[in-house]
Amino acid sequence: MHSIQRRELLVQGSAALVAIAALSRRAYAFPTQAGEEVVPWLDQPTENPNPEGIKTQLVWEDLDSWITPNDKFFSISHFNRPTIDEKTWSMEIEGLVKKPLKLTLADIRARPRQEVVFTVECSGNHGFPFFTGGIGNAKWAGTPLAPILEEAGVLKEGIEVVFFGTDESEVAIRDVKMKQNFARSMSLADAMNPDNLLCYEMNGAALPAANGSPLRLIAPGWYGIANVKWLKRIEVRDTRFMSLLMARDYVTIREEDHNGETVWAETSVGRALLKSAPAKVTKKGSDYAIVGAAWGAPIERVEVQIDQAPWAPATIDHSEEAEHAWKIWSLPWANPSPGEHTVTSRAVSTTGQVQPAMDDPLIAKKHTYWESNGQVTRHVKIV
Ligand SMILES: Nc1nc2c(c(=O)[nH]1)N[C@H]1C(S)=C(S)[C@@H](COP(=O)(O)O)O[C@H]1N2
Ligand SMILES: [Mo]
């Protein structure tokens, strides 16, 4: 830590002096310090109308660890929530492969183990007033998917890999009603990413039923929807796959401007997008601070705006970091005046992208609630 501080000091010169001064006052956002209180936000999520589908949302004020414990991790179910006996469970890898495979959990556990800390966010998060805690960060463990696809031997025509869950529902399109399993796909190139895991463990424990036991896909860098739970079957196909959750739902509809002409773009939700949110305002004696998280892309910095004041740079907590995990940031708030205030954060990526404001056309001209990565403003009252 000290050597890093010294290096930053040398590189960034006097700007770093200011940063170090802030660091020494509050080097780490976590853990919560003795005597520290959280000032609750005035704007609270509204009542969840779908408690079966959306469970255990993150309560931002309670964020006090980089890893989200399993019993506090959100879970989403579009269809039913299957309970699967892992002893009789197996999964097929089939379709356009030379050698179809049938793997038991023991087979999968016997393969090389790989871990990844990955922040999963539902692309609908912040898309509704009742849905603002569809995010969590866990250490996932499993075996890489790519070598399994290689072993099965994808045929030359194979371009698409479809992941089927055990959960099912009746789906209707036009006048056709059909029983469908949850299904999402990826291009073969995306599926072969060495980060993708067939995951059986979450934060050192067996994958909980709510999060996809006995096996789920973990696709770091993708929105939650790509991370298919309760896996039943993997199939390689020679065309793009247009399931309910690829092509009809989880579709972002956005007005785009093409030389003055409006074009309506419809895109399937896929990779995660740059985002941040204030988590909480803390108070210790008369010292206030704002703590938050940033994720979805490699983060260069996070800035915070209080009321209409200029954007101020937050300090990123480097004590716990991973490529696909959220970064925790904090900012001291000197002498806030009594009364109501707004707190907004924006993340800036290493490629210079800025998290869009709510009135940016990217957000304002988006007509569906998916991929709601606009800046989050919270309201707080200082007494
Ligand atoms: N089989 C299956 N997989 C699924 C889902 C589902 O309903 N069924 N929901 C998806 C959605 S929308 C999200 S956001 C993530 C959430 O993962 P979690 O429930 O472990 O938090 O799981 C995804 N995987
Ligand atoms: Mo989701």
mmCIF file of C-alpha atoms in Angstrom, residues 130-365:
data_model
loop_
_atom_site.group_PDB
_atom_site.id
_atom_site.type_symbol
_atom_site.label_atom_id
_atom_site.label_comp_id
_atom_site.label_asym_id
_atom_site.label_seq_id
_atom_site.Cartn_x
_atom_site.Cartn_y
_atom_site.Cartn_z
ATOM 1 C CA PHE A 130 -39.082 -0.882 -6.918
ATOM 2 C CA PHE A 131 -35.974 -2.366 -8.469
ATOM 3 C CA THR A 132 -32.759 -0.637 -7.425
ATOM 4 C CA GLY A 133 -30.926 -3.473 -5.632
ATOM 5 C CA GLY A 134 -30.520 -6.033 -8.438
ATOM 6 C CA ILE A 135 -26.764 -6.247 -8.007
ATOM 7 C CA GLY A 136 -24.217 -8.196 -5.970
ATOM 8 C CA ASN A 137 -20.556 -9.166 -6.001
ATOM 9 C CA ALA A 138 -19.436 -12.751 -5.367
ATOM 10 C CA LYS A 139 -16.461 -15.028 -5.791
ATOM 11 C CA TRP A 140 -17.716 -17.686 -8.193
ATOM 12 C CA ALA A 141 -15.913 -21.005 -8.674
ATOM 13 C CA GLY A 142 -16.313 -23.651 -11.322
ATOM 14 C CA THR A 143 -14.608 -25.010 -14.379
ATOM 15 C CA PRO A 144 -13.927 -23.073 -17.590
ATOM 16 C CA LEU A 145 -16.494 -23.654 -20.341
ATOM 17 C CA ALA A 146 -14.126 -23.332 -23.338
ATOM 18 C CA PRO A 147 -12.173 -26.592 -22.840
ATOM 19 C CA ILE A 148 -15.482 -28.486 -22.577
ATOM 20 C CA LEU A 149 -16.667 -27.051 -25.892
ATOM 21 C CA GLU A 150 -13.267 -27.947 -27.358
ATOM 22 C CA GLU A 151 -13.578 -31.485 -26.055
ATOM 23 C CA ALA A 152 -17.030 -31.812 -27.609
ATOM 24 C CA GLY A 153 -15.522 -30.513 -30.849
ATOM 25 C CA VAL A 154 -17.697 -27.759 -32.320
ATOM 26 C CA LEU A 155 -18.321 -28.428 -36.011
ATOM 27 C CA LYS A 156 -17.384 -25.873 -38.669
ATOM 28 C CA GLU A 157 -21.016 -24.722 -39.086
ATOM 29 C CA GLY A 158 -21.460 -24.081 -35.346
ATOM 30 C CA ILE A 159 -21.726 -20.339 -34.617
ATOM 31 C CA GLU A 160 -24.089 -20.106 -31.672
ATOM 32 C CA VAL A 161 -24.068 -21.671 -28.194
ATOM 33 C CA VAL A 162 -27.422 -21.911 -26.414
ATOM 34 C CA PHE A 163 -27.699 -22.379 -22.656
ATOM 35 C CA PHE A 164 -30.941 -23.923 -21.420
ATOM 36 C CA GLY A 165 -32.104 -23.701 -17.816
ATOM 37 C CA THR A 166 -34.286 -26.308 -16.098
ATOM 38 C CA ASP A 167 -36.922 -23.686 -15.345
ATOM 39 C CA GLU A 168 -39.787 -23.506 -17.797
ATOM 40 C CA SER A 169 -42.925 -21.646 -18.664
ATOM 41 C CA GLU A 170 -45.601 -21.470 -21.309
ATOM 42 C CA VAL A 171 -44.597 -18.817 -23.812
ATOM 43 C CA ALA A 172 -46.883 -17.383 -26.485
ATOM 44 C CA ILE A 173 -45.995 -15.713 -29.759
ATOM 45 C CA ARG A 174 -48.848 -14.770 -32.092
ATOM 46 C CA ASP A 175 -51.261 -17.668 -31.640
ATOM 47 C CA VAL A 176 -48.588 -20.261 -30.912
ATOM 48 C CA LYS A 177 -48.320 -21.397 -27.307
ATOM 49 C CA MET A 178 -45.291 -23.441 -26.359
ATOM 50 C CA LYS A 179 -43.581 -24.797 -23.283
ATOM 51 C CA GLN A 180 -40.133 -23.245 -23.139
ATOM 52 C CA ASN A 181 -37.151 -23.608 -20.870
ATOM 53 C CA PHE A 182 -35.302 -20.442 -19.940
ATOM 54 C CA ALA A 183 -32.783 -20.047 -22.769
ATOM 55 C CA ARG A 184 -30.098 -17.561 -23.656
ATOM 56 C CA SER A 185 -27.361 -17.802 -26.253
ATOM 57 C CA MET A 186 -23.990 -16.361 -27.164
ATOM 58 C CA SER A 187 -21.915 -16.399 -30.301
ATOM 59 C CA LEU A 188 -19.337 -19.197 -30.303
ATOM 60 C CA ALA A 189 -16.566 -16.585 -30.011
ATOM 61 C CA ASP A 190 -18.191 -15.073 -26.906
ATOM 62 C CA ALA A 191 -18.872 -18.492 -25.388
ATOM 63 C CA MET A 192 -15.192 -19.465 -25.856
ATOM 64 C CA ASN A 193 -14.015 -16.546 -23.684
ATOM 65 C CA PRO A 194 -11.633 -18.138 -21.155
ATOM 66 C CA ASP A 195 -13.351 -16.212 -18.301
ATOM 67 C CA ASN A 196 -16.658 -18.089 -18.714
ATOM 68 C CA LEU A 197 -17.292 -20.653 -16.000
ATOM 69 C CA LEU A 198 -19.644 -23.505 -15.425
ATOM 70 C CA CYS A 199 -20.091 -22.516 -11.801
ATOM 71 C CA TYR A 200 -20.967 -24.697 -8.802
ATOM 72 C CA GLU A 201 -19.681 -22.580 -5.923
ATOM 73 C CA MET A 202 -20.456 -19.097 -4.645
ATOM 74 C CA ASN A 203 -18.320 -17.417 -1.977
ATOM 75 C CA GLY A 204 -16.859 -20.755 -0.882
ATOM 76 C CA ALA A 205 -20.217 -22.486 -0.411
ATOM 77 C CA ALA A 206 -22.190 -24.754 -2.721
ATOM 78 C CA LEU A 207 -24.129 -22.635 -5.225
ATOM 79 C CA PRO A 208 -27.439 -21.769 -3.472
ATOM 80 C CA ALA A 209 -30.699 -22.945 -5.057
ATOM 81 C CA ALA A 210 -31.798 -19.345 -5.697
ATOM 82 C CA ASN A 211 -28.605 -18.639 -7.639
ATOM 83 C CA GLY A 212 -28.744 -21.668 -9.928
ATOM 84 C CA SER A 213 -27.791 -24.863 -8.082
ATOM 85 C CA PRO A 214 -26.298 -27.224 -9.045
ATOM 86 C CA LEU A 215 -24.691 -25.456 -12.032
ATOM 87 C CA ARG A 216 -24.924 -22.076 -13.730
ATOM 88 C CA LEU A 217 -23.062 -20.144 -16.351
ATOM 89 C CA ILE A 218 -20.950 -17.277 -15.073
ATOM 90 C CA ALA A 219 -20.114 -14.911 -17.922
ATOM 91 C CA PRO A 220 -17.962 -12.136 -16.433
ATOM 92 C CA GLY A 221 -18.571 -8.787 -18.116
ATOM 93 C CA TRP A 222 -22.138 -9.602 -19.112
ATOM 94 C CA TYR A 223 -25.430 -8.483 -17.637
ATOM 95 C CA GLY A 224 -27.178 -10.918 -15.269
ATOM 96 C CA ILE A 225 -29.487 -12.355 -17.925
ATOM 97 C CA ALA A 226 -26.566 -14.045 -19.736
ATOM 98 C CA ASN A 227 -25.627 -15.959 -16.586
ATOM 99 C CA VAL A 228 -28.031 -18.861 -17.067
ATOM 100 C CA LYS A 229 -28.924 -20.673 -13.843
ATOM 101 C CA TRP A 230 -30.081 -24.263 -13.206
ATOM 102 C CA LEU A 231 -28.308 -25.414 -16.387
ATOM 103 C CA LYS A 232 -29.849 -28.395 -18.143
ATOM 104 C CA ARG A 233 -28.403 -28.448 -21.649
ATOM 105 C CA ILE A 234 -25.914 -26.634 -23.876
ATOM 106 C CA GLU A 235 -26.537 -26.781 -27.594
ATOM 107 C CA VAL A 236 -24.414 -25.595 -30.532
ATOM 108 C CA ARG A 237 -26.416 -24.324 -33.516
ATOM 109 C CA ASP A 238 -25.740 -22.899 -36.975
ATOM 110 C CA THR A 239 -28.020 -19.844 -36.710
ATOM 111 C CA ARG A 240 -28.545 -17.056 -34.197
ATOM 112 C CA PHE A 241 -31.048 -18.084 -31.541
ATOM 113 C CA MET A 242 -34.173 -15.932 -31.076
ATOM 114 C CA SER A 243 -35.706 -17.084 -27.789
ATOM 115 C CA LEU A 244 -38.064 -15.007 -25.658
ATOM 116 C CA LEU A 245 -35.157 -13.700 -23.576
ATOM 117 C CA MET A 246 -32.859 -13.047 -26.542
ATOM 118 C CA ALA A 247 -35.121 -11.378 -29.031
ATOM 119 C CA ARG A 248 -38.512 -10.474 -27.634
ATOM 120 C CA ASP A 249 -37.835 -9.565 -24.010
ATOM 121 C CA TYR A 250 -34.588 -8.116 -22.692
ATOM 122 C CA VAL A 251 -34.578 -6.002 -25.818
ATOM 123 C CA THR A 252 -33.461 -2.391 -25.581
ATOM 124 C CA ILE A 253 -35.434 -0.061 -27.820
ATOM 125 C CA ARG A 254 -33.804 3.277 -28.443
ATOM 126 C CA GLU A 255 -34.310 6.209 -30.794
ATOM 127 C CA GLU A 256 -31.042 6.974 -32.539
ATOM 128 C CA ASP A 257 -30.250 9.954 -34.698
ATOM 129 C CA HIS A 258 -28.782 9.193 -38.110
ATOM 130 C CA ASN A 259 -28.066 12.509 -39.864
ATOM 131 C CA GLY A 260 -31.272 14.052 -38.608
ATOM 132 C CA GLU A 261 -33.381 10.985 -39.236
ATOM 133 C CA THR A 262 -34.712 9.001 -36.282
ATOM 134 C CA VAL A 263 -33.966 5.315 -36.415
ATOM 135 C CA TRP A 264 -35.389 2.960 -33.818
ATOM 136 C CA ALA A 265 -32.710 0.491 -32.751
ATOM 137 C CA GLU A 266 -33.688 -2.799 -31.115
ATOM 138 C CA THR A 267 -30.795 -4.600 -29.476
ATOM 139 C CA SER A 268 -30.572 -7.672 -27.290
ATOM 140 C CA VAL A 269 -29.226 -6.985 -23.791
ATOM 141 C CA GLY A 270 -25.712 -8.349 -23.632
ATOM 142 C CA ARG A 271 -22.533 -6.969 -22.135
ATOM 143 C CA ALA A 272 -22.590 -4.941 -18.943
ATOM 144 C CA LEU A 273 -22.388 -1.153 -19.235
ATOM 145 C CA LEU A 274 -20.404 1.445 -17.311
ATOM 146 C CA LYS A 275 -22.261 2.447 -14.163
ATOM 147 C CA SER A 276 -21.925 3.691 -10.611
ATOM 148 C CA ALA A 277 -24.219 4.531 -7.730
ATOM 149 C CA PRO A 278 -23.923 6.250 -4.378
ATOM 150 C CA ALA A 279 -24.420 3.568 -1.700
ATOM 151 C CA LYS A 280 -24.646 5.542 1.514
ATOM 152 C CA VAL A 281 -23.854 8.689 3.407
ATOM 153 C CA THR A 282 -21.957 7.983 6.618
ATOM 154 C CA LYS A 283 -21.560 10.185 9.660
ATOM 155 C CA LYS A 284 -18.983 9.896 12.403
ATOM 156 C CA GLY A 285 -19.155 12.765 14.867
ATOM 157 C CA SER A 286 -19.318 15.767 12.564
ATOM 158 C CA ASP A 287 -17.458 14.016 9.687
ATOM 159 C CA TYR A 288 -19.638 13.002 6.768
ATOM 160 C CA ALA A 289 -18.648 10.876 3.804
ATOM 161 C CA ILE A 290 -20.258 9.403 0.719
ATOM 162 C CA VAL A 291 -19.512 5.782 -0.165
ATOM 163 C CA GLY A 292 -20.492 4.101 -3.413
ATOM 164 C CA ALA A 293 -19.672 1.512 -6.052
ATOM 165 C CA ALA A 294 -18.715 1.571 -9.754
ATOM 166 C CA TRP A 295 -18.744 -1.341 -12.189
ATOM 167 C CA GLY A 296 -19.593 -2.538 -15.707
ATOM 168 C CA ALA A 297 -16.344 -1.429 -17.411
ATOM 169 C CA PRO A 298 -12.728 -0.855 -16.362
ATOM 170 C CA ILE A 299 -13.040 2.158 -14.048
ATOM 171 C CA GLU A 300 -10.631 5.083 -14.386
ATOM 172 C CA ARG A 301 -12.300 7.325 -11.827
ATOM 173 C CA VAL A 302 -15.583 8.225 -10.178
ATOM 174 C CA GLU A 303 -16.888 11.724 -9.656
ATOM 175 C CA VAL A 304 -19.591 12.907 -7.288
ATOM 176 C CA GLN A 305 -21.865 15.892 -7.528
ATOM 177 C CA ILE A 306 -23.572 17.265 -4.443
ATOM 178 C CA ASP A 307 -26.508 19.500 -5.355
ATOM 179 C CA GLN A 308 -25.264 21.731 -8.176
ATOM 180 C CA ALA A 309 -21.647 21.892 -6.994
ATOM 181 C CA PRO A 310 -18.807 21.009 -9.390
ATOM 182 C CA TRP A 311 -18.067 17.295 -9.794
ATOM 183 C CA ALA A 312 -15.543 16.164 -7.188
ATOM 184 C CA PRO A 313 -13.227 13.158 -7.650
ATOM 185 C CA ALA A 314 -13.881 10.268 -5.261
ATOM 186 C CA THR A 315 -11.106 8.062 -3.903
ATOM 187 C CA ILE A 316 -11.196 4.504 -5.125
ATOM 188 C CA ASP A 317 -10.583 1.888 -2.453
ATOM 189 C CA HIS A 318 -7.807 -0.290 -3.883
ATOM 190 C CA SER A 319 -7.731 -2.678 -0.930
ATOM 191 C CA GLU A 320 -9.936 -5.213 -2.711
ATOM 192 C CA GLU A 321 -10.188 -5.191 -6.484
ATOM 193 C CA ALA A 322 -10.721 -7.575 -9.369
ATOM 194 C CA GLU A 323 -11.152 -7.059 -13.102
ATOM 195 C CA HIS A 324 -14.858 -7.906 -13.183
ATOM 196 C CA ALA A 325 -15.803 -6.679 -9.711
ATOM 197 C CA TRP A 326 -17.230 -3.383 -8.594
ATOM 198 C CA LYS A 327 -14.892 -0.798 -7.198
ATOM 199 C CA ILE A 328 -15.804 0.860 -3.923
ATOM 200 C CA TRP A 329 -15.203 4.583 -3.713
ATOM 201 C CA SER A 330 -15.629 7.272 -1.095
ATOM 202 C CA LEU A 331 -15.516 10.997 -0.727
ATOM 203 C CA PRO A 332 -15.389 13.070 2.465
ATOM 204 C CA TRP A 333 -18.286 15.555 2.632
ATOM 205 C CA ALA A 334 -17.044 18.554 4.557
ATOM 206 C CA ASN A 335 -19.593 20.480 6.615
ATOM 207 C CA PRO A 336 -22.803 19.665 4.775
ATOM 208 C CA SER A 337 -25.433 22.282 5.492
ATOM 209 C CA PRO A 338 -28.564 21.129 7.322
ATOM 210 C CA GLY A 339 -31.419 20.343 4.961
ATOM 211 C CA GLU A 340 -32.013 18.249 1.873
ATOM 212 C CA HIS A 341 -29.302 17.488 -0.653
ATOM 213 C CA THR A 342 -28.895 15.436 -3.800
ATOM 214 C CA VAL A 343 -25.930 13.131 -4.369
ATOM 215 C CA THR A 344 -25.127 11.939 -7.905
ATOM 216 C CA SER A 345 -22.188 9.829 -9.043
ATOM 217 C CA ARG A 346 -20.703 9.203 -12.462
ATOM 218 C CA ALA A 347 -18.089 6.661 -13.439
ATOM 219 C CA VAL A 348 -15.449 7.286 -16.105
ATOM 220 C CA SER A 349 -13.909 4.272 -17.838
ATOM 221 C CA THR A 350 -10.258 3.775 -18.729
ATOM 222 C CA THR A 351 -11.244 4.373 -22.360
ATOM 223 C CA GLY A 352 -12.699 7.783 -21.435
ATOM 224 C CA GLN A 353 -16.386 6.866 -21.569
ATOM 225 C CA VAL A 354 -18.526 8.774 -19.072
ATOM 226 C CA GLN A 355 -21.577 7.201 -17.426
ATOM 227 C CA PRO A 356 -24.469 9.008 -19.158
ATOM 228 C CA ALA A 357 -26.614 11.587 -17.396
ATOM 229 C CA MET A 358 -30.340 10.851 -17.250
ATOM 230 C CA ASP A 359 -30.974 13.484 -19.939
ATOM 231 C CA ASP A 360 -28.311 12.082 -22.275
ATOM 232 C CA PRO A 361 -30.104 10.823 -25.432
ATOM 233 C CA LEU A 362 -28.636 7.363 -24.731
ATOM 234 C CA ILE A 363 -30.889 7.211 -21.678
ATOM 235 C CA ALA A 364 -33.598 9.763 -22.446
ATOM 236 C CA LYS A 365 -34.333 8.219 -25.865
#
